[in-house]
JSON list of C-alpha atoms in Angstrom, two decimals:
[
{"chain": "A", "resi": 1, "resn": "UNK", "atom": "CA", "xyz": [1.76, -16.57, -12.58]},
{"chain": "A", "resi": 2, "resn": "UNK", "atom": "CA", "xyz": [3.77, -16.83, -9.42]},
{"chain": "A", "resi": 3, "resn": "UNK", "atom": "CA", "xyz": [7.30, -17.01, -9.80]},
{"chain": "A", "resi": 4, "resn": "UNK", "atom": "CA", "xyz": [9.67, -18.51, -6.96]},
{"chain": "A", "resi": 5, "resn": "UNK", "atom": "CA", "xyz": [12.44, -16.72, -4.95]},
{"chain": "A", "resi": 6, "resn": "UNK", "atom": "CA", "xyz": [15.73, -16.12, -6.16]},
{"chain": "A", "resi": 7, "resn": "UNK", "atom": "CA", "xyz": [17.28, -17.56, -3.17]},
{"chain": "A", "resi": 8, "resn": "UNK", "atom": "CA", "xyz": [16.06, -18.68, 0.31]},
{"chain": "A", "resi": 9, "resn": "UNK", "atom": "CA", "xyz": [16.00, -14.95, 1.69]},
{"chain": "A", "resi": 10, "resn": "UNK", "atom": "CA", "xyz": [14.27, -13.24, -0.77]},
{"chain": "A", "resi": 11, "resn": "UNK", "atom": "CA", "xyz": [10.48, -13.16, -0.67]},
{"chain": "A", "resi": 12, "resn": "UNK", "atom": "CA", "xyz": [8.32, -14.66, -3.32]},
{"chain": "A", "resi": 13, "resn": "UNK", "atom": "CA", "xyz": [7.24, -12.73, -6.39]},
{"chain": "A", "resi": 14, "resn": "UNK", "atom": "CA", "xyz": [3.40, -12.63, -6.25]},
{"chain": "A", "resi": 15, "resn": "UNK", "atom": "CA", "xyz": [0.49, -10.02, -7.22]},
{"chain": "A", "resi": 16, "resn": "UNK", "atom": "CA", "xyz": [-0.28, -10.40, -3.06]},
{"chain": "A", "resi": 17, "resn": "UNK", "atom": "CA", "xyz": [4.08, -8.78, -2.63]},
{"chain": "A", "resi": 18, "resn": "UNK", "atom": "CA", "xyz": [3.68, -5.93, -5.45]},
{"chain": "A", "resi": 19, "resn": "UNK", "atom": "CA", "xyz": [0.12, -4.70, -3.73]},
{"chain": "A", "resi": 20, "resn": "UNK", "atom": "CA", "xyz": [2.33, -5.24, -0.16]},
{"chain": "A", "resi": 21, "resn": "UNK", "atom": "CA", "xyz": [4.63, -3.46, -0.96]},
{"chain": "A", "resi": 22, "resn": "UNK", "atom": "CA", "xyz": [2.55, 0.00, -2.47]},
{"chain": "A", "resi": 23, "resn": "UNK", "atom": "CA", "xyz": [0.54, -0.59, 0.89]},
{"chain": "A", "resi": 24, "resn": "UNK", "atom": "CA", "xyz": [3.36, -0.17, 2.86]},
{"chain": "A", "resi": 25, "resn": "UNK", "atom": "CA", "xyz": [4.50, 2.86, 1.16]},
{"chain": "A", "resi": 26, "resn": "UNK", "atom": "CA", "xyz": [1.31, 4.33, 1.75]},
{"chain": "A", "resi": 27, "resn": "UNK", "atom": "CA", "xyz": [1.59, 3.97, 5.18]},
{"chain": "A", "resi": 28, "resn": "UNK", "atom": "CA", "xyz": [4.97, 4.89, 5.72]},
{"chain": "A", "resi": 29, "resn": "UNK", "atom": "CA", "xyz": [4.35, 8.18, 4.08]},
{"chain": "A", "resi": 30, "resn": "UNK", "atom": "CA", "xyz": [1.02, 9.30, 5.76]},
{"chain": "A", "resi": 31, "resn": "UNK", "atom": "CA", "xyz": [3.54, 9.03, 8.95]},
{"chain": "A", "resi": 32, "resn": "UNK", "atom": "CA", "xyz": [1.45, 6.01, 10.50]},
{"chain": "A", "resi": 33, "resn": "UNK", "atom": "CA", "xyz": [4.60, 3.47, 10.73]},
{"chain": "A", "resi": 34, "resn": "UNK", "atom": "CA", "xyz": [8.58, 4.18, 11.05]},
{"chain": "A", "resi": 35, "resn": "UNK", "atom": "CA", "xyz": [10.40, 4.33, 8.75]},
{"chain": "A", "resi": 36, "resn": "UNK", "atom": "CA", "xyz": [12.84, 1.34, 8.85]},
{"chain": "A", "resi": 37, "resn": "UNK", "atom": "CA", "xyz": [16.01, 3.37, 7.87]},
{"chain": "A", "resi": 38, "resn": "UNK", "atom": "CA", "xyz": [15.80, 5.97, 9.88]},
{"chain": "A", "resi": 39, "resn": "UNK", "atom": "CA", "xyz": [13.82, 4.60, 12.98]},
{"chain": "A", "resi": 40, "resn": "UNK", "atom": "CA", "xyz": [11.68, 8.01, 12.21]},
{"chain": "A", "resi": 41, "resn": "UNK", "atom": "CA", "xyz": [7.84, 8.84, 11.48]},
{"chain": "A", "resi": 42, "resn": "UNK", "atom": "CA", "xyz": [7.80, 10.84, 8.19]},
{"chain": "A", "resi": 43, "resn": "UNK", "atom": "CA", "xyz": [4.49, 12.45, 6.61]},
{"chain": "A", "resi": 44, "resn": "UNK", "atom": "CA", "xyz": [4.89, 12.87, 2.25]},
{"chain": "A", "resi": 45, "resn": "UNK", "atom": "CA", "xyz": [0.97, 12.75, 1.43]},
{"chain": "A", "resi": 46, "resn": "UNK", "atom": "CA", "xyz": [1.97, 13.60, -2.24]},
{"chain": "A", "resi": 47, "resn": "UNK", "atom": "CA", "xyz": [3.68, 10.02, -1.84]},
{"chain": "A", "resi": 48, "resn": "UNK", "atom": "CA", "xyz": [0.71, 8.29, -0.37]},
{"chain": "A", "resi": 49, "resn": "UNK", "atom": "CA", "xyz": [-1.97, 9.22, -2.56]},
{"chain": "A", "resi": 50, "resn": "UNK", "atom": "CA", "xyz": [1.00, 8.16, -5.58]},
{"chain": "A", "resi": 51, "resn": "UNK", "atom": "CA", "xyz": [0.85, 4.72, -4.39]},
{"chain": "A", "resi": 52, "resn": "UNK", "atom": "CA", "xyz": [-3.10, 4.37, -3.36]},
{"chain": "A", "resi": 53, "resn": "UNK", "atom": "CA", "xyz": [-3.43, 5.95, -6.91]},
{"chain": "A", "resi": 54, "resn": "UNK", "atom": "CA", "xyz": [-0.97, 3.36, -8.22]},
{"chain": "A", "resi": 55, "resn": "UNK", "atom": "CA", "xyz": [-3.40, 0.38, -6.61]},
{"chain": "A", "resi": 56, "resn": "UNK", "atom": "CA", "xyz": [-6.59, 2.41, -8.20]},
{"chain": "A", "resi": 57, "resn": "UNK", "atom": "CA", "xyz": [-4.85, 1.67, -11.15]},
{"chain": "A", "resi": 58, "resn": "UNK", "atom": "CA", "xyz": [-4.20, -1.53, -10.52]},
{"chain": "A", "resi": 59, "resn": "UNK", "atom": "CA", "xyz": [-7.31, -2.15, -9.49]},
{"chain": "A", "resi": 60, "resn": "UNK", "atom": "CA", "xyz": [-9.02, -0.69, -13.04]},
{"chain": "A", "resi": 61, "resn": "UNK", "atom": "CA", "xyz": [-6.72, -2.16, -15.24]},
{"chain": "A", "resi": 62, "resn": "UNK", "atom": "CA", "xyz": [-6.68, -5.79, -13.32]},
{"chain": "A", "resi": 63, "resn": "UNK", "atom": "CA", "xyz": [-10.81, -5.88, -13.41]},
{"chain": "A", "resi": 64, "resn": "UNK", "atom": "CA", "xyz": [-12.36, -9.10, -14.77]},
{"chain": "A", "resi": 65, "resn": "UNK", "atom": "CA", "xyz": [-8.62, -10.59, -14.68]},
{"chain": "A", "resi": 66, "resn": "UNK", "atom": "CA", "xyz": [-7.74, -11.49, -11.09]},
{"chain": "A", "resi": 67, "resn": "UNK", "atom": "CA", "xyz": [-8.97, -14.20, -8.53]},
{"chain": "A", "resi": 68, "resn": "UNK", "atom": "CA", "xyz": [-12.00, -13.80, -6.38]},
{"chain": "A", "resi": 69, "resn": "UNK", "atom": "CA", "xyz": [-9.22, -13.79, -3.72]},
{"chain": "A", "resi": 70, "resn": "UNK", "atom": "CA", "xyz": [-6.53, -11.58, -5.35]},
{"chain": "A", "resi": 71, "resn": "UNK", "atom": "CA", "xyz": [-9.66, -9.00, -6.10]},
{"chain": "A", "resi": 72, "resn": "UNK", "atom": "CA", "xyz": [-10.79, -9.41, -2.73]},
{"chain": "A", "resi": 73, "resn": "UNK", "atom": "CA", "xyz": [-7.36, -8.22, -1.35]},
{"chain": "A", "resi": 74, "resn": "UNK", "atom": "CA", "xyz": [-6.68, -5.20, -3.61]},
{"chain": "A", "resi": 75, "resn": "UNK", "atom": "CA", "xyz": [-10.37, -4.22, -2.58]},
{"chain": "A", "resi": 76, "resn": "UNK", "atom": "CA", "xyz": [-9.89, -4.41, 0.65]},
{"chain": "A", "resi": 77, "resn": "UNK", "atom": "CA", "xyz": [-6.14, -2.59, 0.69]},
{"chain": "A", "resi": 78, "resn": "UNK", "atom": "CA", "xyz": [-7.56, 0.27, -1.44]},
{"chain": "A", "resi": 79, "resn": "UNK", "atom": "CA", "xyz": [-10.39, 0.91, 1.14]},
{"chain": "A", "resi": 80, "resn": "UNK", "atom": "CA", "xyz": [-8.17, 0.70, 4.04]},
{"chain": "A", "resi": 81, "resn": "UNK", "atom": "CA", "xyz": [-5.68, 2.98, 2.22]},
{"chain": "A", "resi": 82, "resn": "UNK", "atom": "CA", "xyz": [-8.27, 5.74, 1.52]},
{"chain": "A", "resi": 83, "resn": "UNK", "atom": "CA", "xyz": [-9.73, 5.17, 4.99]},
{"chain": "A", "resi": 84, "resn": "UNK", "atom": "CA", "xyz": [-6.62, 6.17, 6.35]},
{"chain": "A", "resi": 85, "resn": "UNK", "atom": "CA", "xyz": [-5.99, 8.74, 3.82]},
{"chain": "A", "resi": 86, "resn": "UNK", "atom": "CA", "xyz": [-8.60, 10.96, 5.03]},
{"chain": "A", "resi": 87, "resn": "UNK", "atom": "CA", "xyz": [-8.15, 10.56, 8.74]},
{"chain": "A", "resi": 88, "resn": "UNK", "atom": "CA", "xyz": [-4.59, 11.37, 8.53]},
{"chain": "A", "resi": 89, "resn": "UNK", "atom": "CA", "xyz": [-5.84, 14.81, 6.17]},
{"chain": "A", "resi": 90, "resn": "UNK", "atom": "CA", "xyz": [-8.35, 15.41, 8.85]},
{"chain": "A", "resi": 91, "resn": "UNK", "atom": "CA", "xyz": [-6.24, 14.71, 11.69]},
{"chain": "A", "resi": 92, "resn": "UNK", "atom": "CA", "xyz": [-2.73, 16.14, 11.31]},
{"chain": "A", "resi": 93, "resn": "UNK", "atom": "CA", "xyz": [-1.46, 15.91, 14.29]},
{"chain": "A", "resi": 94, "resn": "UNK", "atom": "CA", "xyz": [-3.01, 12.82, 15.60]},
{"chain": "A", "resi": 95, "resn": "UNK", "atom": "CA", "xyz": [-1.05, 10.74, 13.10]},
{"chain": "A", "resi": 96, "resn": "UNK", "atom": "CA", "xyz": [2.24, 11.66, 13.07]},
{"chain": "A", "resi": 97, "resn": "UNK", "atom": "CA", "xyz": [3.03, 9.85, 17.14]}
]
């Protein structure tokens, strides 16, 4: 069920945004990307495994009920998430630039 935008500068409401948008919350907090508000790197790790937990979640209670596609995409986001998970936790320093 995809619903439309608001208004012309908001972004569409799909399953594709909501997994988006945990991803980049992930990322922001294991320190790999600015943050946008304060033009800093930050590290929370209790915040990025919230959110890859959040699309494990997902993930388990979405089985059997998505798109080849849409299940494709949360697979995929979930590995790279974890991937990245563990080489920040291994590589402390290295991450933060």
């Amino acid at each position: 069920m995809e619903q439309k935008p608001s208004d012309q500068n908001s972004m569409p409401v799909t399953f594709s945004t909501l997994l988006l948008s945990l991803a980049s919350s992930a990322v922001l907090a294991m320190g790999l990307d600015k943050n946008p508000h304060t033009n800093q790197y930050e590290k929370d790790l209790n915040v990025a495994r919230f959110n890859i937990d959040m699309l494990k979640l997902l993930k388990e209670k979405t089985k059997n009920n998505l798109s080849a596609e849409e299940q494709q995409f949360l697979d995929s986001v979930v590995s790279d998430l974890q991937l990245k998970y563990v080489y920040v936790t291994q590589n402390p320093k290295e991450s933060a630039t």
